[in-house]
Short mmCIF file of C-alpha atoms in Angstrom, two decimals:
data_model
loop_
_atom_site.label_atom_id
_atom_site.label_comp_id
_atom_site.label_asym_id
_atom_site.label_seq_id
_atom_site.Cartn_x
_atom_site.Cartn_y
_atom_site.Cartn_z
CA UNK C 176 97.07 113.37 200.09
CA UNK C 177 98.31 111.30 196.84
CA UNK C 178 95.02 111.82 195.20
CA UNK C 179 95.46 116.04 195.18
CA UNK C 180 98.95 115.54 194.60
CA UNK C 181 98.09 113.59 191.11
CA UNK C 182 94.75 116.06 190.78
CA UNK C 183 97.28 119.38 191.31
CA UNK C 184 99.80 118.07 188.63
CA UNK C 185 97.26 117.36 186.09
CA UNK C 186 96.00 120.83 185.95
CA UNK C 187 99.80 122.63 186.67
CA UNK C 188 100.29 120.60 183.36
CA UNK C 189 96.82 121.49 181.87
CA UNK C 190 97.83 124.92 182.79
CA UNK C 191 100.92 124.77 181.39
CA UNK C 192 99.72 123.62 178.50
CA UNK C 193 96.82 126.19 177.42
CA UNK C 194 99.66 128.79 178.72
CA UNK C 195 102.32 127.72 176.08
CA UNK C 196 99.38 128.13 173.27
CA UNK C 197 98.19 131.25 174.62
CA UNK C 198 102.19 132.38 173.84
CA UNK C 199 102.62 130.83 170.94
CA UNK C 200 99.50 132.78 169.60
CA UNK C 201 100.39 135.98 170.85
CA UNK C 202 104.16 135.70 169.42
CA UNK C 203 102.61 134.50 165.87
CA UNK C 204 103.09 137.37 163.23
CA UNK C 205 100.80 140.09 162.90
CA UNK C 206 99.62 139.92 158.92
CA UNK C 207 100.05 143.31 157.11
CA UNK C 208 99.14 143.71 153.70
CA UNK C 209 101.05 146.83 151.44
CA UNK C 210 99.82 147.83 147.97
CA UNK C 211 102.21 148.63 145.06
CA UNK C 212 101.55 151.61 142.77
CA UNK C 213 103.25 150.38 140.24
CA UNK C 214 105.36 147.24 139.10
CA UNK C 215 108.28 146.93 141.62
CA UNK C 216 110.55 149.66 141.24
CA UNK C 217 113.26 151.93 143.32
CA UNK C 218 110.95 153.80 145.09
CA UNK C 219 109.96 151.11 146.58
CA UNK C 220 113.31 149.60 147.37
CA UNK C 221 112.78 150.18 151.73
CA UNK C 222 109.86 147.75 151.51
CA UNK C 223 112.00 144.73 149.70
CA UNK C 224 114.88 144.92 151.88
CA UNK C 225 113.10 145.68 155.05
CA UNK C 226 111.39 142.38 154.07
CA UNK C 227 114.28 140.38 153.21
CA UNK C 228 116.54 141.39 155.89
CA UNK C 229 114.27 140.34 158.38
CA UNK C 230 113.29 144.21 160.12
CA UNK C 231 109.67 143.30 159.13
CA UNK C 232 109.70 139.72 160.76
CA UNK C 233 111.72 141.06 163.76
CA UNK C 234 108.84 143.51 164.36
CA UNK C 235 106.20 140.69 164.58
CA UNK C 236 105.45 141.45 161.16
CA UNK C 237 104.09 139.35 157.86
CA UNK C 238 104.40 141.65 155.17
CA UNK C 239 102.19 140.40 151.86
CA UNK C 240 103.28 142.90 149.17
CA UNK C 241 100.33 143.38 146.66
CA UNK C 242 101.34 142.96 142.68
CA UNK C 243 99.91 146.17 141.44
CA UNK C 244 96.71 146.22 139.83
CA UNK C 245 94.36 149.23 137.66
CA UNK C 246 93.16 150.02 141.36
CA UNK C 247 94.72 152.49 142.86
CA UNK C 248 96.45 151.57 145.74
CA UNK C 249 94.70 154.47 147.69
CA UNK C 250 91.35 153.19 146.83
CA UNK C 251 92.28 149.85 147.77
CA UNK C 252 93.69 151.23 151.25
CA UNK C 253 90.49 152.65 151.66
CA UNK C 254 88.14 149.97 150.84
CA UNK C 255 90.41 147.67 153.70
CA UNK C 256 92.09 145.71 150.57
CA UNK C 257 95.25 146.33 151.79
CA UNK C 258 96.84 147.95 155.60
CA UNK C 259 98.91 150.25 153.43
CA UNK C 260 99.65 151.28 150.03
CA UNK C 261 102.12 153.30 147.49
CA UNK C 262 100.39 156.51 146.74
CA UNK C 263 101.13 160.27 145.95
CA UNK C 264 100.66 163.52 148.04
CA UNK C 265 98.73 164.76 145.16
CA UNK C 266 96.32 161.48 145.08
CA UNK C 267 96.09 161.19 148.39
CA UNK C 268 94.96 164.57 148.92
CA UNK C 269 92.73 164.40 145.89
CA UNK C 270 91.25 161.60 147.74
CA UNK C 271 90.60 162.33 151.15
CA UNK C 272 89.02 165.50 149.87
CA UNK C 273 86.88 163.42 148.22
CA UNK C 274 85.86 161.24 150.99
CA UNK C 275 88.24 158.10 150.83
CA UNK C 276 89.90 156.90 154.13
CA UNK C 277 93.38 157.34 153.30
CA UNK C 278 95.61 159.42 155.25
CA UNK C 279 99.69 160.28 154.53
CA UNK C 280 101.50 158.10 157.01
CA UNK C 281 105.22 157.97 155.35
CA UNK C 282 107.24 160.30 153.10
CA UNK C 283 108.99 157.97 150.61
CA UNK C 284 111.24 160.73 148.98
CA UNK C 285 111.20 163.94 150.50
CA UNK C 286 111.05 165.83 147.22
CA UNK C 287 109.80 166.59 143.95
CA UNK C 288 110.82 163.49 141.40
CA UNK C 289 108.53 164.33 138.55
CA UNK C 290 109.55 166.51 135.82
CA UNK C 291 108.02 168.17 133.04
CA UNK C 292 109.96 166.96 129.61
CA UNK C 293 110.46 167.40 125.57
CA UNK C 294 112.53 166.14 123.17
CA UNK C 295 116.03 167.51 123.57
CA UNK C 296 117.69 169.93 120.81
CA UNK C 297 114.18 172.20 119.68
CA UNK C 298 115.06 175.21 119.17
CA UNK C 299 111.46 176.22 119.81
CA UNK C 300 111.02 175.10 123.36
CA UNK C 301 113.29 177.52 126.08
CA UNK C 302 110.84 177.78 128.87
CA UNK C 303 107.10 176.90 129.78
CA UNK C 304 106.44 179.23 128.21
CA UNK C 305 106.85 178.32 124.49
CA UNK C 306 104.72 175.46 125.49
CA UNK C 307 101.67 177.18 124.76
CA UNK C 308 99.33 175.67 121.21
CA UNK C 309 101.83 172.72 121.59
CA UNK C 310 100.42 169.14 122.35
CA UNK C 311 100.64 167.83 125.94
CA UNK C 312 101.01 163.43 126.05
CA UNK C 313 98.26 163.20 129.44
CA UNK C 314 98.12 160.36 131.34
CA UNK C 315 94.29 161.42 132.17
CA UNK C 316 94.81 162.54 135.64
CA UNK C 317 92.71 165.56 136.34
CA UNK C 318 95.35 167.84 137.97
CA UNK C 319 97.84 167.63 134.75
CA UNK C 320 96.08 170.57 133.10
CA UNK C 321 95.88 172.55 136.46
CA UNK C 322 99.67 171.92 136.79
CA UNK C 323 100.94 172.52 133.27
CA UNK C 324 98.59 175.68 132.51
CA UNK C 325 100.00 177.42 136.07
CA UNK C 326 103.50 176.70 134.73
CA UNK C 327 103.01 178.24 131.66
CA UNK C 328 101.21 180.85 133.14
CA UNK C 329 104.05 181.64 135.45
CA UNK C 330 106.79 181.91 132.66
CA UNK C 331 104.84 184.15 131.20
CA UNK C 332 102.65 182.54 128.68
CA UNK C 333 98.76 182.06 128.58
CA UNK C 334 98.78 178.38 129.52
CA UNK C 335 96.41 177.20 126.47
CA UNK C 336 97.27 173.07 125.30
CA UNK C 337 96.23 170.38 122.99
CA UNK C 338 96.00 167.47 125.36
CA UNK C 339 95.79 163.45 123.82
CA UNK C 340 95.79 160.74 125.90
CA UNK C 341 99.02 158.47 125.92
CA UNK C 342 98.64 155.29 124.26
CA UNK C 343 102.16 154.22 124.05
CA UNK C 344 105.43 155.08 125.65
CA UNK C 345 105.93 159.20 126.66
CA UNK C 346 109.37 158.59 124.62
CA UNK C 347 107.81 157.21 122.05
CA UNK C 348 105.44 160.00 121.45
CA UNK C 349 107.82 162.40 121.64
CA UNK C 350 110.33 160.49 119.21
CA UNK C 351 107.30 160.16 116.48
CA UNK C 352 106.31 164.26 116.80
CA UNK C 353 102.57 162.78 118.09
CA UNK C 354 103.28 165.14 121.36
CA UNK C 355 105.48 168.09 121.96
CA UNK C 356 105.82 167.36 125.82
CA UNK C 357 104.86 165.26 128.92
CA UNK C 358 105.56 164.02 132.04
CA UNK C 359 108.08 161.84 133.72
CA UNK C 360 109.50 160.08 136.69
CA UNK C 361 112.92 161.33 136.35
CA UNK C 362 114.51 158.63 139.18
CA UNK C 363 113.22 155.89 136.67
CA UNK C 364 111.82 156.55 133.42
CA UNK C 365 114.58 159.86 132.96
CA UNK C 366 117.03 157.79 134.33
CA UNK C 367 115.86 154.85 131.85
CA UNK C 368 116.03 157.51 128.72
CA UNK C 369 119.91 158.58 130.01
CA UNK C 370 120.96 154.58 129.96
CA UNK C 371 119.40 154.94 126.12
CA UNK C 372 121.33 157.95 125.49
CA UNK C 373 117.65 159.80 124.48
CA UNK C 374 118.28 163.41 124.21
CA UNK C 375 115.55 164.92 127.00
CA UNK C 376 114.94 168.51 127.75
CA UNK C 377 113.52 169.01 131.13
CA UNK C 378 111.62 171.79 133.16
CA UNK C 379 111.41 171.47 137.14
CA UNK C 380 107.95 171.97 138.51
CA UNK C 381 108.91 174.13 141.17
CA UNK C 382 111.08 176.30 138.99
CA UNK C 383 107.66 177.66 137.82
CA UNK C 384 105.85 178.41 140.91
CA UNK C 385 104.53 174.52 141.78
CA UNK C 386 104.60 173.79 145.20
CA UNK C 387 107.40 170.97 146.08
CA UNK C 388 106.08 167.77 146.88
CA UNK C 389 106.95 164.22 148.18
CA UNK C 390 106.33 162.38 145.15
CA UNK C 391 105.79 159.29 146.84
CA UNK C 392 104.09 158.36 150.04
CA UNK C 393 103.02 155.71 151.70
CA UNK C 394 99.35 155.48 152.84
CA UNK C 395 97.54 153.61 155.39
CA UNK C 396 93.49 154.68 156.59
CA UNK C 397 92.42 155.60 159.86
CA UNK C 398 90.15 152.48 160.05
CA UNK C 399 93.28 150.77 160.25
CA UNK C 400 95.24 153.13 162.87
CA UNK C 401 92.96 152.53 165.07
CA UNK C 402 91.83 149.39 165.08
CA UNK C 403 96.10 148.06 164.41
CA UNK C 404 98.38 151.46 166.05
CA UNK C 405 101.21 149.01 167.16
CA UNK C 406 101.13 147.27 164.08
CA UNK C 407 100.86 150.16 161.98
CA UNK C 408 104.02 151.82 164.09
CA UNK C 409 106.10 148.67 163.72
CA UNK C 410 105.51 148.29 159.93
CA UNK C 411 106.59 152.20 159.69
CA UNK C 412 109.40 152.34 161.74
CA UNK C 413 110.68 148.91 160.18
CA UNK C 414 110.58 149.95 156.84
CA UNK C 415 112.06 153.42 157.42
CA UNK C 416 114.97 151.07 158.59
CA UNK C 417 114.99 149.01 155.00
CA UNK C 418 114.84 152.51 153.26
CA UNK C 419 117.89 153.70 155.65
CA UNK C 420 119.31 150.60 154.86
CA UNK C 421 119.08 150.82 151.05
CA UNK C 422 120.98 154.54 151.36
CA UNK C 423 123.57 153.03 153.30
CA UNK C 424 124.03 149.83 151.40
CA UNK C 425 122.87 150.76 147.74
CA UNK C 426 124.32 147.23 145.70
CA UNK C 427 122.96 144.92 148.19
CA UNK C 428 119.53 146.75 148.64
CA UNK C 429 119.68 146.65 144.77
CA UNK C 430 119.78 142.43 144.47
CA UNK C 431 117.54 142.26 147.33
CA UNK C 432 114.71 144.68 145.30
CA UNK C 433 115.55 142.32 142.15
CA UNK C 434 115.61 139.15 143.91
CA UNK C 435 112.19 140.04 145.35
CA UNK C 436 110.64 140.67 142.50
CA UNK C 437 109.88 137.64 141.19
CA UNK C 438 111.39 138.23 137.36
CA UNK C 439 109.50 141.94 137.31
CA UNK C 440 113.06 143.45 137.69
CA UNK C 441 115.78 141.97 135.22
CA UNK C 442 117.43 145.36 134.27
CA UNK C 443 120.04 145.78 137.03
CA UNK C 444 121.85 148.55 135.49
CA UNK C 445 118.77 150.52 135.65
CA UNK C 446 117.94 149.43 139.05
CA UNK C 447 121.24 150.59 140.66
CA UNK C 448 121.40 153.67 138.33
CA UNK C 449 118.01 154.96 139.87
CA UNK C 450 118.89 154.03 143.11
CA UNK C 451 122.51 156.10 142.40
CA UNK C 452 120.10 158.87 141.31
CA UNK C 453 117.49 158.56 144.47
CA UNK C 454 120.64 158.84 146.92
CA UNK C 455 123.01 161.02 145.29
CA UNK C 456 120.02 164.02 144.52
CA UNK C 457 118.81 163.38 148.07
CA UNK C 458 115.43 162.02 147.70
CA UNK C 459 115.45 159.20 150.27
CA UNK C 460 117.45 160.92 152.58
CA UNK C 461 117.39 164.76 152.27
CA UNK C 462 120.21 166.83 153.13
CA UNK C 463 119.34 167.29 156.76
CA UNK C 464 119.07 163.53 156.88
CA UNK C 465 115.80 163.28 157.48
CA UNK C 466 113.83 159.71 156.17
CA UNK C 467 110.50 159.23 155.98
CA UNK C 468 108.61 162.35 157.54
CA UNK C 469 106.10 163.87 155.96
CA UNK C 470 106.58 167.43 155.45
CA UNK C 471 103.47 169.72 157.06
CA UNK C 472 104.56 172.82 155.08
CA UNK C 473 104.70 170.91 151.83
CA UNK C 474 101.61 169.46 152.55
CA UNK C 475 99.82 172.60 153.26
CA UNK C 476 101.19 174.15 150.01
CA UNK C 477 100.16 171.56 147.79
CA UNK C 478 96.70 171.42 149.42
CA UNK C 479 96.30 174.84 148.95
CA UNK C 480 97.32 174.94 145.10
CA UNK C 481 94.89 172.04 144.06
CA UNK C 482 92.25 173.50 146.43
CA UNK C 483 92.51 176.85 144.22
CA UNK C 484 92.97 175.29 141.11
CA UNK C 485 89.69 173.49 141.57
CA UNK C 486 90.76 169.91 141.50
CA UNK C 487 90.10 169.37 145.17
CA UNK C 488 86.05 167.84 145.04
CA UNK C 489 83.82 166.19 147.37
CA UNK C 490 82.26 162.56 147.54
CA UNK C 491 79.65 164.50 144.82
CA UNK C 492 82.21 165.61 142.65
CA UNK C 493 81.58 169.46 143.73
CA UNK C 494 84.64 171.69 144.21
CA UNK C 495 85.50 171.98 147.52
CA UNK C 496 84.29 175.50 149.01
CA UNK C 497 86.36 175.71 152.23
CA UNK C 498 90.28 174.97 152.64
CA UNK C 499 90.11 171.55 154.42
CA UNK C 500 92.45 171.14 157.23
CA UNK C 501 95.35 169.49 155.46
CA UNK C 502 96.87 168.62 158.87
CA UNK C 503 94.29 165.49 159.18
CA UNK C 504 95.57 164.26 156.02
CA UNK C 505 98.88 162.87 157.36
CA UNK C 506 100.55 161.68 160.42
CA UNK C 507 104.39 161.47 161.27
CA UNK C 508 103.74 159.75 164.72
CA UNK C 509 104.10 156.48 163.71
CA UNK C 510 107.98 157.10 163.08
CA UNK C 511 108.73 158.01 166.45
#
């Protein structure tokens, strides 16, 4: 009777044992890895505080942010580089078309942030219109011309452009006469050229018939989705609480974004003025106070546009012949 008395404690302990590592491995963080776009910046503000403020780690999360590289965060979602990444609804749709396993899965700012621009005070330049014969400062990406010829087009003009490659700042360019006009991040780089007191005139794309769009996305693949759902809803859902967060508390989100950026960030008036701008013009949080969802009717509009304006190809590089169903190319489940 002593000898299964010592026998049953020995394995209720043995038990006990492999139990307590058995818990200790299922409560140990789940590893997700996000992809910057860009050096660390406002729009991606949600992601720093969700991290420092512990939403991330209270969701069972380890969050590596990526430093951004020439890859495109897209391609590196869908090569399995990274869980998620910092894209745009125009590369993202560019990309699925053409085969890449990326797919929409947050809307960072729920409209357009991008604006057409030209050196403030010419006389010469009212509209789109009197864009035509001037010099466009291209960044090389192949729906610019698609974009800036339908503006002109739509104000009237014929929508013909010199285009040069950038090979120093936009402002620059424009400052030296190299370029008549370009493109800009208004929540950043305009917001940048304001704090300089640079005199910038500025067209809205949607002022000339260019479908609105969320700027800024966040992108995961549906390897990942469905090999990681839970994960993938918990990394969602707690950083649409650090971008909630960052509307609500704009200073403190503001050191947190700097503070996380390991010396990338030292410009704090710019940092707070964009995140004034993001708030204020309703980017992060629209009107309706909606964060985060990905709008289906913007999506669909976009789509459409690059599909008829040819820059929508497959893996092969041909033009795409049929609409694809731009309803597979995002998802807003994750945020409920």
């Amino acid at each position: 009777m002593l000898l299964l008395t010592r026998r049953q404690t020995i394995f209720a302990a043995i038990a006990a044992s492999l139990a307590g590592r058995t818990a200790l491995a299922q409560s140990a963080p789940a590893k997700v890895r996000i992809a910057l776009d860009w050096t660390p910046n406002t729009n991606h503000i949600g992601i720093y505080v969700a991290k420092a403020k512990g939403f991330y780690a209270d969701a069972g999360l380890d969050v590596e942010i990526l430093p951004f590289t020439d890859t495109s965060a897209g391609t590196l979602v869908s090569n399995g580089v990274a869980d998620f990444g910092i894209s745009s609804e125009i590369e993202t749709l560019t990309q699925r078309a053409g085969g890449g396993d990326v797919k929409m899965v947050y809307g960072v700012v729920q409209t357009e942030t991008a604006r057409l621009i030209f050196k403030g005070g010419r006389d010469d330049i009212k509209s789109p219109k009197d864009l035509d014969g001037k010099t466009y400062g291209g960044f090389g990406g192949t729906w610019e011309s698609a974009l800036i010829s339908a503006m002109i087009r739509n104000d009237g003009g014929k929508g013909d452009v010199k285009t040069v490659t950038l090979g120093t700042s936009a402002y620059e360019a424009l400052d030296n006469g190299s370029i008549d006009f370009t493109l800009e991040i208004y929540t950043w780089e305009g917001i940048a050229a304001e704090l300089e007191n640079r005199k910038i005139g500025r067209f809205h794309y949607s002022d000339y018939g260019i479908p609105d769009e969320q700027t800024t996305v966040i992108v995961s693949s549906d390897a990942y989705l469905s090999a990681s759902r839970e994960h993938a809803r918990a990394f969602i859902q707690a950083t649409r609480k650090g971008y909630a967060y960052s509307v609500d508390h704009p200073d403190e989100a503001c050191e947190l974004l700097i503070s996380g950026s390991n010396g990338a960030l030292m410009n704090t008036e710019l940092v707070k003025a964009s995140q004034k701008a993001l708030i204020e013009g309703h980017f992060l949080k629209s009107e309706a106070g909606v964060i985060g969802a990905l709008d289906p009717a913007k999506a669909e509009a976009l789509g459409g546009f690059l599909m008829e304006s040819g820059i929508l190809v497959d893996a092969n590089g041909a033009a795409l012949k049929e609409k694809p169903d731009f309803s597979t190319y995002y998802t807003n489940e994750l945020l409920d």
